[in-house]
Structure formats: C-alpha cells, structure tokens
C-alpha positions as MATLAB code, in Angstrom:
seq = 'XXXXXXXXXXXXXXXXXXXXXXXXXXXXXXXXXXXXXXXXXXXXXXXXXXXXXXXXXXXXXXXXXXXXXXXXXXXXXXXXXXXXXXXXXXXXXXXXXXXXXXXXXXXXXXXXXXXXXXXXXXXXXXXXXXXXXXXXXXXXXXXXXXXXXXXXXXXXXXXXXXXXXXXXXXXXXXXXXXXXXXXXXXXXXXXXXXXXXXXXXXXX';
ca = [
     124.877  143.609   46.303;
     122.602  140.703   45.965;
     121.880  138.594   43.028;
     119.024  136.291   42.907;
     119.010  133.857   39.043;
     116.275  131.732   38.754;
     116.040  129.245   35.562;
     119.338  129.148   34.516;
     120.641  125.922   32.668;
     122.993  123.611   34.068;
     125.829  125.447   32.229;
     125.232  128.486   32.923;
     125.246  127.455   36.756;
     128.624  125.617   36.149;
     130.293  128.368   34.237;
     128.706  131.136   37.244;
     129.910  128.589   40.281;
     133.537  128.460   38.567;
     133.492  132.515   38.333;
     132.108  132.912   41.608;
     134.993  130.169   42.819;
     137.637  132.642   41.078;
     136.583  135.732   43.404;
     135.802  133.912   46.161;
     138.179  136.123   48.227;
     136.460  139.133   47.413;
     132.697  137.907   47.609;
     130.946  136.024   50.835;
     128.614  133.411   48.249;
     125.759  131.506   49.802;
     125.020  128.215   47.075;
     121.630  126.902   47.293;
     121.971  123.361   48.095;
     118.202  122.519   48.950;
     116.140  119.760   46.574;
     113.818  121.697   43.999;
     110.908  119.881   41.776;
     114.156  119.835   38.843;
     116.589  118.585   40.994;
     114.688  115.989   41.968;
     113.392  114.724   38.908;
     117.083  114.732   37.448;
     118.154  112.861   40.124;
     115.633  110.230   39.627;
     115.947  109.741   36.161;
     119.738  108.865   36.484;
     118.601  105.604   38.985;
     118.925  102.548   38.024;
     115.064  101.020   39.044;
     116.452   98.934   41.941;
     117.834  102.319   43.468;
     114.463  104.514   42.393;
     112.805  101.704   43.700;
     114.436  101.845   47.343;
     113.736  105.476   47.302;
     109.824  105.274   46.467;
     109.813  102.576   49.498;
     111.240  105.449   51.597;
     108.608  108.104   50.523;
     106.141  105.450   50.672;
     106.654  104.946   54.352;
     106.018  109.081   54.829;
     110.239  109.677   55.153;
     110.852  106.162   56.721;
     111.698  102.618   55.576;
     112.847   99.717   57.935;
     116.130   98.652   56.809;
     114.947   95.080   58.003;
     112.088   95.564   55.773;
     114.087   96.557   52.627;
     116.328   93.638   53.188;
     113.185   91.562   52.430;
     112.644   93.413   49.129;
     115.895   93.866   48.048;
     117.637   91.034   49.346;
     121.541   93.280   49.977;
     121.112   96.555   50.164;
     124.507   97.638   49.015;
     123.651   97.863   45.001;
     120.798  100.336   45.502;
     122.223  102.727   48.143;
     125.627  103.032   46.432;
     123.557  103.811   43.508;
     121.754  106.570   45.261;
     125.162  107.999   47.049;
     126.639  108.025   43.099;
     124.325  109.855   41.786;
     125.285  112.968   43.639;
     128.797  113.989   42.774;
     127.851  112.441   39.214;
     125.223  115.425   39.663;
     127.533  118.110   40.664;
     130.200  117.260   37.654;
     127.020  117.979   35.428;
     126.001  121.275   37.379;
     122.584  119.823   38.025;
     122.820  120.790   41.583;
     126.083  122.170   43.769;
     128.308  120.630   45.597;
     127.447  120.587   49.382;
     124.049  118.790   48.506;
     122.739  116.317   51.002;
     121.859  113.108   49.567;
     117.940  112.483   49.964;
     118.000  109.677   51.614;
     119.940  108.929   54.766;
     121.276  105.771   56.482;
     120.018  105.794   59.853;
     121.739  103.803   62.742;
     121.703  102.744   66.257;
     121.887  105.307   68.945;
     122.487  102.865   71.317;
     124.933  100.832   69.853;
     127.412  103.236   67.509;
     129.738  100.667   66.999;
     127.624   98.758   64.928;
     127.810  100.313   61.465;
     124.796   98.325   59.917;
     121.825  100.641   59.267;
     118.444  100.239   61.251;
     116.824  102.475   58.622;
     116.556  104.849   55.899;
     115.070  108.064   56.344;
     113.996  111.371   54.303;
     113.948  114.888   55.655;
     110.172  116.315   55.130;
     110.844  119.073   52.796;
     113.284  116.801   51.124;
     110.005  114.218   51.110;
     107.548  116.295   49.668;
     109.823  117.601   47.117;
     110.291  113.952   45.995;
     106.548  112.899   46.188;
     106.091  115.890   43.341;
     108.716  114.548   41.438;
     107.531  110.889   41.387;
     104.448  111.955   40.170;
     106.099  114.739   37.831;
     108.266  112.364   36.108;
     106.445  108.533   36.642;
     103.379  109.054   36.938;
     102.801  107.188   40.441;
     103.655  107.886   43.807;
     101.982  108.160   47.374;
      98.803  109.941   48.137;
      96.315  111.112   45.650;
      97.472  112.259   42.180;
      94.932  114.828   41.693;
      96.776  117.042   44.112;
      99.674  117.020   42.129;
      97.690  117.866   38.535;
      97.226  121.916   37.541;
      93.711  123.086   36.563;
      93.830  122.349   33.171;
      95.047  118.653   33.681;
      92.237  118.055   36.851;
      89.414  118.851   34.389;
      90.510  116.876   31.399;
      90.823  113.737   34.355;
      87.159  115.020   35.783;
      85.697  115.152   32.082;
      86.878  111.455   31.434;
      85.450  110.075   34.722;
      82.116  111.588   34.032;
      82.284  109.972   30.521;
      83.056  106.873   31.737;
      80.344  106.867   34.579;
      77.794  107.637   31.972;
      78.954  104.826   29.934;
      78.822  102.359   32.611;
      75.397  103.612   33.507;
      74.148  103.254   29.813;
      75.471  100.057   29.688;
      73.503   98.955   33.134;
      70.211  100.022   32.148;
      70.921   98.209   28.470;
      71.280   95.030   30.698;
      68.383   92.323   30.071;
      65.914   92.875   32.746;
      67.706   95.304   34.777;
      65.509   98.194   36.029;
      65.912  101.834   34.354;
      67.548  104.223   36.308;
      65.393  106.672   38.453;
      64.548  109.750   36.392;
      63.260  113.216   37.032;
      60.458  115.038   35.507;
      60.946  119.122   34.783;
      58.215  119.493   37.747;
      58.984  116.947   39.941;
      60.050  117.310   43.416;
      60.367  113.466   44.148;
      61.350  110.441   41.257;
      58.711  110.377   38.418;
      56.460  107.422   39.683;
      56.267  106.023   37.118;
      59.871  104.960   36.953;
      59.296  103.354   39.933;
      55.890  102.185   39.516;
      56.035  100.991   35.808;
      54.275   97.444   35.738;
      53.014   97.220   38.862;
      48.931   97.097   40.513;
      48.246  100.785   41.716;
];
C-alpha cells in the first residue's frame, strides 16, 4: 500500500513520523526530504538577516557565491553559516521538514588541496535554487530576476493596471508642462497623426 498526504500541519507530520518510527520494522518508509515553496519560506523566516542575507548573496550569484567575496561583505563568515546549519535540526524538532534534510547551502572546498578546511565557496543545488528564489519573493518581496514571474494572474493585472495609471499620469503631467508640445493624437479616420497636432502654429 501507498500513501501519498499532502498539506498536513507540522503536527500532524510529527505525530505520523513518530508512528511510522514505531512500525518501522514492519513498513519500508521513504520521507520526503526535498525543499518545497513552505519549507523554504519557514526556513527563512527563522534567519537572523546576516544569515538570510548570506543566502540571498548565494541565489544572487545563480547557486554560487565566492567565499572570498562574502568575506568582503561579511567580514567572518562563521556567525552567518552557523546560523544557517542551526536552523535545520531546530526545523526538524518543530516537524517543519524531516530529518535527513540537506541544508541549502553548501560549503564548498578545494579539490586540490583537502587538507585545507577553509571554504573556497558556497554553493546551492538548482532545484534547491529555484525553490529559494520563489520563496524570497513569496515571503520578502525581493529577490533575483523579474518579480512578475513569480505573481499569479490576479496579482500581474492589479501591477499592469497601476503602471498604466501611472504612465498616464506622467503623460498628463508632460503635456501640462509650460511650453511643452501636446502629445501626438489620432483622429477616428486617420491613418497617420492628425496634422494638425503636428502642424499647429506653423506657415503651411
């Protein structure tokens, strides 16, 4: 038999993970530990800013942020990645995701030198990154990339009626400018600009 429960609150899950845990001799149980749109946008509310703000630099750079270059923003490093490692297992004892999670962003060091433990980088895995890039929008308002993508239908048009507004107010206010030419008009049967927009004062 296979169950599949979708929208179930974070105690619910914990109280179904410690059943499952009970009769785990009896039952083979496969826990989904990938990053949804919810789990992501927990997780980022619990950062402190420094630590949401080493993460954004990380989905800024498309999954990848010199460590070099973070030093320069940060100054040490250590406050906002043990922030971001916390987080989890402070996660799992709420049963906002399950244990077995991979932390979304990962220290990334030296191939060529393993015995230097000082990290070169900090990376994001792409699903993990676009999952994230939802949620910054979701839940701050601001992120990478164009925020129209991440709107519904019903939130685009509201944005698209407010930019037309406000281009028709800044046009208004244009043509009420002293000596400023009126915009170019149409006439019902015209093919072209009315001439006369164009040729208002002027010899013929």
């Amino acid at each position: 038999m296979k169950i599949t429960i979708e929208g179930a609150s974070p105690e619910f899950e914990r109280k179904l993970l410690d059943l499952l845990a009970e009769h785990r001799r009896e039952l083979t149980v496969a826990v989904d530990t990938e990053w949804n749109a919810d789990r992501a946008a927990r997780y980022l509310r619990t950062l402190p800013s420094s630590a949401r703000s080493f993460l954004e630099e990380v989905v800024k750079g498309k999954g990848y942020a010199d460590a070099a270059a973070l030093r320069d923003l940060f100054g040490s490093l250590r406050g906002p990645t043990i922030a971001l490692s916390r987080a989890i297992p402070r996660g799992v004892k709420a049963g906002w995701w399950p244990e077995g999670i991979a932390a979304p962003v990962q220290a990334v060091y030296d191939p060529a030198n393993p015995s230097w433990q000082r990290a070169i980088g900090y990376s994001m895995d792409k699903a993990v990154l676009s999952v994230f890039i939802d949620a910054l929008w979701d839940v701050f308002g601001n992120g990478p990339g164009d925020p129209r993508a991440h709107m519904d239908p019903e939130q685009l048009a509201e944005v698209m009626i407010r930019e037309d507004a406000e281009a028709l107010r800044r046009e208004e206010e244009r043509e009420a400018r002293p000596g400023h030419p009126p915009a170019i008009r149409w006439a019902d049967t015209d093919d072209v600009p009315s001439a006369l927009d164009i040729l208002d004062g002027e010899d013929q």
